[in-house]
Coordinates of C-alpha atoms in Angstrom, one line a residue:
X769 CA 0.8 20.4 -0.9
X770 CA 3.2 18.4 -3.1
X771 CA 5.9 16.3 -1.6
X772 CA 9.4 15.5 -2.9
X773 CA 10.6 11.9 -3.2
X774 CA 13.2 12.6 -0.5
X775 CA 10.5 13.8 1.9
X776 CA 8.4 10.7 1.1
X777 CA 11.4 8.5 2.1
X778 CA 11.8 10.3 5.4
X779 CA 8.2 9.9 6.2
X780 CA 8.2 6.3 5.3
X781 CA 11.3 5.6 7.5
X782 CA 9.7 7.6 10.3
X783 CA 6.5 5.5 10.1
X784 CA 8.3 2.2 9.9
X785 CA 11.4 2.6 12.0
X786 CA 10.2 5.3 14.5
X787 CA 13.0 7.7 13.4
X788 CA 13.6 9.6 10.2
X789 CA 16.7 8.5 8.5
X790 CA 18.4 10.8 6.1
X791 CA 19.3 9.7 2.6
X792 CA 23.0 9.6 1.9
X793 CA 24.4 12.8 0.3
X794 CA 27.5 13.3 -1.7
X795 CA 26.8 10.5 -4.2
X796 CA 29.2 7.9 -2.8
X797 CA 28.1 4.3 -2.7
X798 CA 26.8 2.9 0.5
X799 CA 27.4 -0.7 1.6
X800 CA 27.4 -3.0 -1.4
X801 CA 24.8 -5.7 -1.8
X802 CA 25.8 -8.9 0.0
X803 CA 23.4 -11.7 -0.9
X804 CA 24.4 -13.8 2.1
X805 CA 23.7 -10.9 4.6
X806 CA 20.5 -10.0 2.8
X807 CA 19.3 -13.6 3.0
X808 CA 20.3 -13.8 6.7
X809 CA 18.3 -10.7 7.5
X810 CA 15.3 -12.0 5.5
X811 CA 15.5 -15.3 7.4
X812 CA 15.6 -13.4 10.7
X813 CA 12.4 -11.5 9.8
X814 CA 10.7 -14.7 8.5
X815 CA 11.5 -16.7 11.6
X816 CA 10.5 -13.9 14.0
X817 CA 7.0 -13.6 12.4
X818 CA 6.4 -17.4 12.0
X819 CA 4.0 -18.5 14.7
X820 CA 4.2 -15.1 16.5
X821 CA 1.4 -13.2 18.3
X822 CA 1.8 -10.5 15.6
X823 CA 1.1 -13.1 12.9
X824 CA -2.0 -14.4 14.8
X825 CA -3.4 -10.8 15.1
X826 CA -2.7 -10.2 11.4
X827 CA -4.5 -13.4 10.3
X828 CA -7.5 -12.6 12.5
X829 CA -7.8 -8.9 11.5
X830 CA -8.7 -6.9 8.4
X831 CA -5.7 -5.5 6.6
X832 CA -6.4 -4.3 3.1
X833 CA -3.8 -4.7 0.4
X834 CA -5.7 -2.9 -2.4
X835 CA -6.5 0.7 -3.3
X836 CA -9.6 1.7 -1.2
X837 CA -11.2 3.3 -4.3
X838 CA -12.6 1.4 -7.3
X839 CA -13.3 3.5 -10.3
X840 CA -16.4 3.4 -12.5
X841 CA -16.3 1.1 -15.5
X842 CA -14.6 2.7 -18.4
X843 CA -13.2 5.5 -16.3
X844 CA -12.2 8.0 -17.3
X845 CA -14.2 9.6 -20.1
X846 CA -11.5 12.2 -20.8
X847 CA -8.2 13.5 -19.6
X848 CA -9.9 16.3 -17.7
X849 CA -11.8 13.8 -15.5
X850 CA -8.6 11.8 -15.0
X851 CA -6.7 14.9 -13.9
X852 CA -9.6 15.9 -11.6
X853 CA -9.5 12.5 -9.9
X854 CA -5.7 12.5 -9.5
X855 CA -5.9 16.1 -8.0
X856 CA -8.8 14.8 -5.8
X857 CA -11.1 17.5 -7.1
X858 CA -14.7 16.6 -6.5
X859 CA -17.9 18.6 -6.3
X860 CA -21.0 17.5 -4.3
X861 CA -24.3 18.4 -6.0
X862 CA -26.7 16.0 -4.3
X863 CA -27.6 14.8 -0.8
X864 CA -25.5 12.2 1.0
X865 CA -27.0 9.7 3.6
X866 CA -26.7 11.1 7.1
X867 CA -25.2 9.4 10.2
X868 CA -23.3 6.1 9.7
X869 CA -25.4 3.0 10.1
X870 CA -25.9 1.9 13.7
X871 CA -25.6 -1.7 12.9
X872 CA -22.0 -2.9 12.3
X873 CA -20.9 -4.1 8.9
X874 CA -19.1 -7.2 8.1
X875 CA -15.8 -8.1 6.3
X876 CA -16.4 -11.5 4.6
X877 CA -13.5 -13.5 3.3
X878 CA -13.8 -15.6 0.2
X879 CA -12.0 -18.4 2.0
X880 CA -14.5 -18.3 4.8
X881 CA -14.8 -16.3 8.0
X882 CA -16.0 -12.8 8.7
X883 CA -15.3 -9.9 11.0
X884 CA -17.7 -7.3 12.4
X885 CA -16.5 -3.7 11.6
X886 CA -17.8 -0.2 12.2
X887 CA -19.0 1.6 9.0
X888 CA -18.1 5.2 8.3
X889 CA -20.6 7.8 7.2
X890 CA -20.9 8.7 3.5
X891 CA -19.7 12.2 4.4
X892 CA -16.5 10.8 5.9
X893 CA -15.8 8.6 2.9
X894 CA -16.5 11.5 0.5
X895 CA -14.1 13.8 2.4
X896 CA -11.3 11.2 1.9
X897 CA -12.0 11.4 -1.8
X898 CA -12.4 15.2 -2.1
X899 CA -9.1 16.5 -0.7
X900 CA -8.1 18.6 -3.7
X901 CA -7.8 22.4 -3.3
X902 CA -7.0 23.3 -6.9
X903 CA -9.4 25.5 -8.9
X904 CA -10.6 23.9 -12.1
X905 CA -12.5 20.9 -13.4
X906 CA -14.1 18.6 -10.9
X907 CA -15.8 15.2 -10.8
X908 CA -19.4 15.8 -9.8
X909 CA -21.0 13.5 -7.1
X910 CA -24.8 13.4 -7.2
X911 CA -25.5 10.9 -4.5
X912 CA -24.4 7.7 -2.6
X913 CA -25.6 4.4 -1.3
X914 CA -24.1 1.8 0.9
X915 CA -23.0 -1.4 -0.8
X916 CA -20.0 -3.6 -1.0
X917 CA -16.7 -4.1 -2.9
X918 CA -14.2 -6.9 -3.2
X919 CA -10.5 -6.3 -2.5
X920 CA -7.3 -8.2 -1.5
X921 CA -6.4 -8.4 2.2
X922 CA -3.8 -10.0 4.3
X923 CA -6.1 -13.0 4.5
X924 CA -7.0 -13.2 0.8
X925 CA -9.9 -11.6 -1.2
X926 CA -12.7 -10.2 0.9
X927 CA -16.0 -8.4 0.4
X928 CA -16.2 -5.2 2.5
X929 CA -18.8 -2.5 3.0
X930 CA -18.3 0.4 0.6
X931 CA -20.0 3.6 -0.3
X932 CA -21.1 3.7 -4.0
X933 CA -20.9 7.3 -5.2
X934 CA -22.9 8.3 -8.3
X935 CA -20.8 10.4 -10.7
X936 CA -22.4 12.7 -13.3
X937 CA -21.7 11.3 -16.7
X938 CA -20.9 7.7 -15.5
X939 CA -23.3 4.7 -15.6
X940 CA -21.6 2.8 -12.8
X941 CA -20.5 4.2 -9.4
X942 CA -17.2 5.1 -7.9
X943 CA -16.7 2.8 -4.8
X944 CA -14.8 3.8 -1.6
X945 CA -14.2 1.5 1.3
X946 CA -16.5 2.3 4.2
X947 CA -14.5 0.6 7.0
X948 CA -11.1 1.1 8.6
X949 CA -8.5 -1.6 9.0
X950 CA -7.6 -3.4 12.2
X951 CA -4.9 -2.0 14.4
X952 CA -1.5 -3.0 13.2
X953 CA 0.2 -5.6 15.5
X954 CA 3.5 -4.8 17.2
X955 CA 6.2 -6.4 15.0
X956 CA 8.3 -9.2 16.6
X957 CA 11.5 -7.9 15.1
X958 CA 13.3 -4.5 15.1
X959 CA 14.0 -2.6 11.8
X960 CA 17.4 -2.2 10.3
X961 CA 19.2 0.8 11.8
X962 CA 19.7 2.7 8.5
X963 CA 19.2 2.4 4.8
X964 CA 22.1 1.6 2.4
X965 CA 22.6 0.3 -1.1
X966 CA 22.6 -3.2 0.6
X967 CA 19.1 -2.8 1.9
X968 CA 16.4 -0.2 1.5
X969 CA 12.8 0.0 2.7
X970 CA 10.2 -0.8 0.1
X971 CA 7.7 2.0 -0.7
X972 CA 4.8 -0.3 -1.0
X973 CA 2.8 -3.1 -2.6
X974 CA 1.3 -2.2 -5.9
X975 CA -0.4 -5.4 -7.1
X976 CA -0.7 -9.2 -6.7
X977 CA -1.6 -11.1 -9.8
X978 CA -4.8 -13.1 -10.0
X979 CA -3.0 -16.4 -9.6
X980 CA -1.0 -15.0 -6.7
X981 CA 2.3 -16.0 -8.3
X982 CA 3.5 -12.4 -9.2
X983 CA 3.9 -9.5 -6.8
X984 CA 4.6 -5.9 -7.9
X985 CA 6.3 -3.6 -5.5
X986 CA 7.5 0.0 -5.7
X987 CA 11.2 0.3 -4.6
X988 CA 13.6 3.2 -4.1
X989 CA 16.8 4.1 -6.0
X990 CA 18.8 7.1 -7.0
X991 CA 19.9 9.0 -10.1
X992 CA 23.3 7.5 -10.4
X993 CA 22.7 3.7 -10.3
X994 CA 21.2 0.9 -12.3
X995 CA 17.9 0.9 -10.5
X996 CA 16.3 -1.1 -7.7
X997 CA 16.2 -4.8 -7.2
X998 CA 14.2 -7.0 -4.8
X999 CA 15.3 -10.4 -3.5
X1000 CA 12.7 -12.8 -2.1
X1001 CA 12.7 -15.5 0.6
X1002 CA 9.7 -17.8 0.8
X1003 CA 8.5 -20.0 3.6
X1004 CA 5.2 -21.7 4.4
X1005 CA 4.2 -18.8 6.7
X1006 CA 5.4 -15.7 4.9
X1007 CA 7.3 -14.1 2.0
X1008 CA 10.1 -11.6 2.8
X1009 CA 11.2 -9.0 0.2
X1010 CA 14.6 -7.4 0.4
X1011 CA 14.9 -4.1 -1.6
X1012 CA 18.4 -3.0 -2.7
X1013 CA 20.1 -0.7 -5.2
X1014 CA 22.0 -1.9 -8.2
X1015 CA 25.5 -0.6 -9.0
X1016 CA 25.6 3.0 -7.8
X1017 CA 28.3 5.0 -9.6
X1018 CA 31.4 6.3 -7.8
X1019 CA 31.9 10.1 -7.4
X1020 CA 29.5 13.0 -6.8
X1021 CA 25.9 12.6 -7.5
X1022 CA 22.6 14.4 -6.7
X1023 CA 20.7 13.1 -3.6
X1024 CA 17.3 12.9 -5.3
X1025 CA 15.4 9.7 -4.6
X1026 CA 13.4 7.9 -7.3
X1027 CA 10.9 5.0 -7.3
X1028 CA 10.4 2.2 -9.7
X1029 CA 8.1 -0.8 -9.9
X1030 CA 9.7 -4.2 -9.5
X1031 CA 7.9 -7.4 -10.4
X1032 CA 8.8 -10.5 -8.3
X1033 CA 7.9 -14.1 -9.3
X1034 CA 7.1 -16.5 -6.5
X1035 CA 7.5 -20.2 -6.4
X1036 CA 3.9 -20.6 -5.4
X1037 CA 0.8 -18.4 -4.8
X1038 CA 0.8 -15.9 -2.0
X1039 CA -2.3 -17.5 -0.4
X1040 CA -2.6 -16.3 3.2
X1041 CA 1.1 -15.8 3.7
X1042 CA 2.3 -12.5 5.1
X1043 CA 4.2 -10.2 2.8
X1044 CA 7.1 -8.7 4.8
X1045 CA 9.8 -6.1 4.2
X1046 CA 13.2 -7.2 5.3
X1047 CA 14.3 -3.6 6.1
X1048 CA 11.4 -2.6 8.4
X1049 CA 10.5 -6.1 9.7
X1050 CA 6.9 -5.3 9.1
X1051 CA 4.3 -6.2 6.5
X1052 CA 4.8 -4.3 3.2
X1053 CA 2.2 -1.4 3.1
X1054 CA -0.2 -0.9 0.3
X1055 CA 1.1 1.6 -2.2
X1056 CA -1.7 4.1 -2.6
X1057 CA -1.9 5.4 -6.2
X1058 CA -1.9 9.1 -5.2
X1059 CA 0.5 9.8 -2.3
X1060 CA 2.0 8.1 0.7
X1061 CA 1.6 4.4 1.6
X1062 CA -0.8 4.9 4.5
X1063 CA 0.2 3.1 7.7
X1064 CA -3.6 2.7 8.3
X1065 CA -3.7 0.7 5.0
X1066 CA -6.9 2.2 3.8

């Protein structure tokens, strides 16, 4: 089932605010961007999280900030394979390991520390990959073994258990995370009541540069404006991002919603600081490449 951009926004708002807020119709501008009010809201979010129980839970748990899938080296061989992956069309032509391992796995952080975690079965991981229903070309899986992969988390880079799926025609495996994230903490601050040009929820976190100084986010905007913008407020504990819409035109306009990547430069590397959304008052979710930003973060 394909989803429209408007439906995606409603789902995101439902996930992060507890109620589905409707996008403004009729094309008229909402509240104009006010840098002072935006900064004040960002400061409120930053101070609420600093030293909070939610922040403690976040720093002790496993919260991935990367795509749960890592492609084979050189993928893809051709456009047909790429389209099959994007459509989640896979075909299983070999045995998969049976029940999940009885022994718990471990998330290991590069900065030190580890966390015991339950490991999913290869079948469960495969079913998260193979959700396509279209008839046509598929990527062929011939087997799997349990290994590891490295990805970004709320506590920095970590090595996590992952299923390595062998694909026909590829020399290296496709990796899929084999563990679920920790339970999200209850946020210490309430979300903004409704979206406006002055402040919009962010769709998700796309990437953090290797040096941690550049963050790429996906932000909302409409068809009659100058695109999205993101303000940033940094502190020693967290980084708060405020998404807003540039110069919406007066008069009638369609109510379609669009998304665009916005790159934000930081004064210093992210490190173990929390990345927060000023609108929702919660950590910015990972922006999965093919669909919704999952509240489970994996």
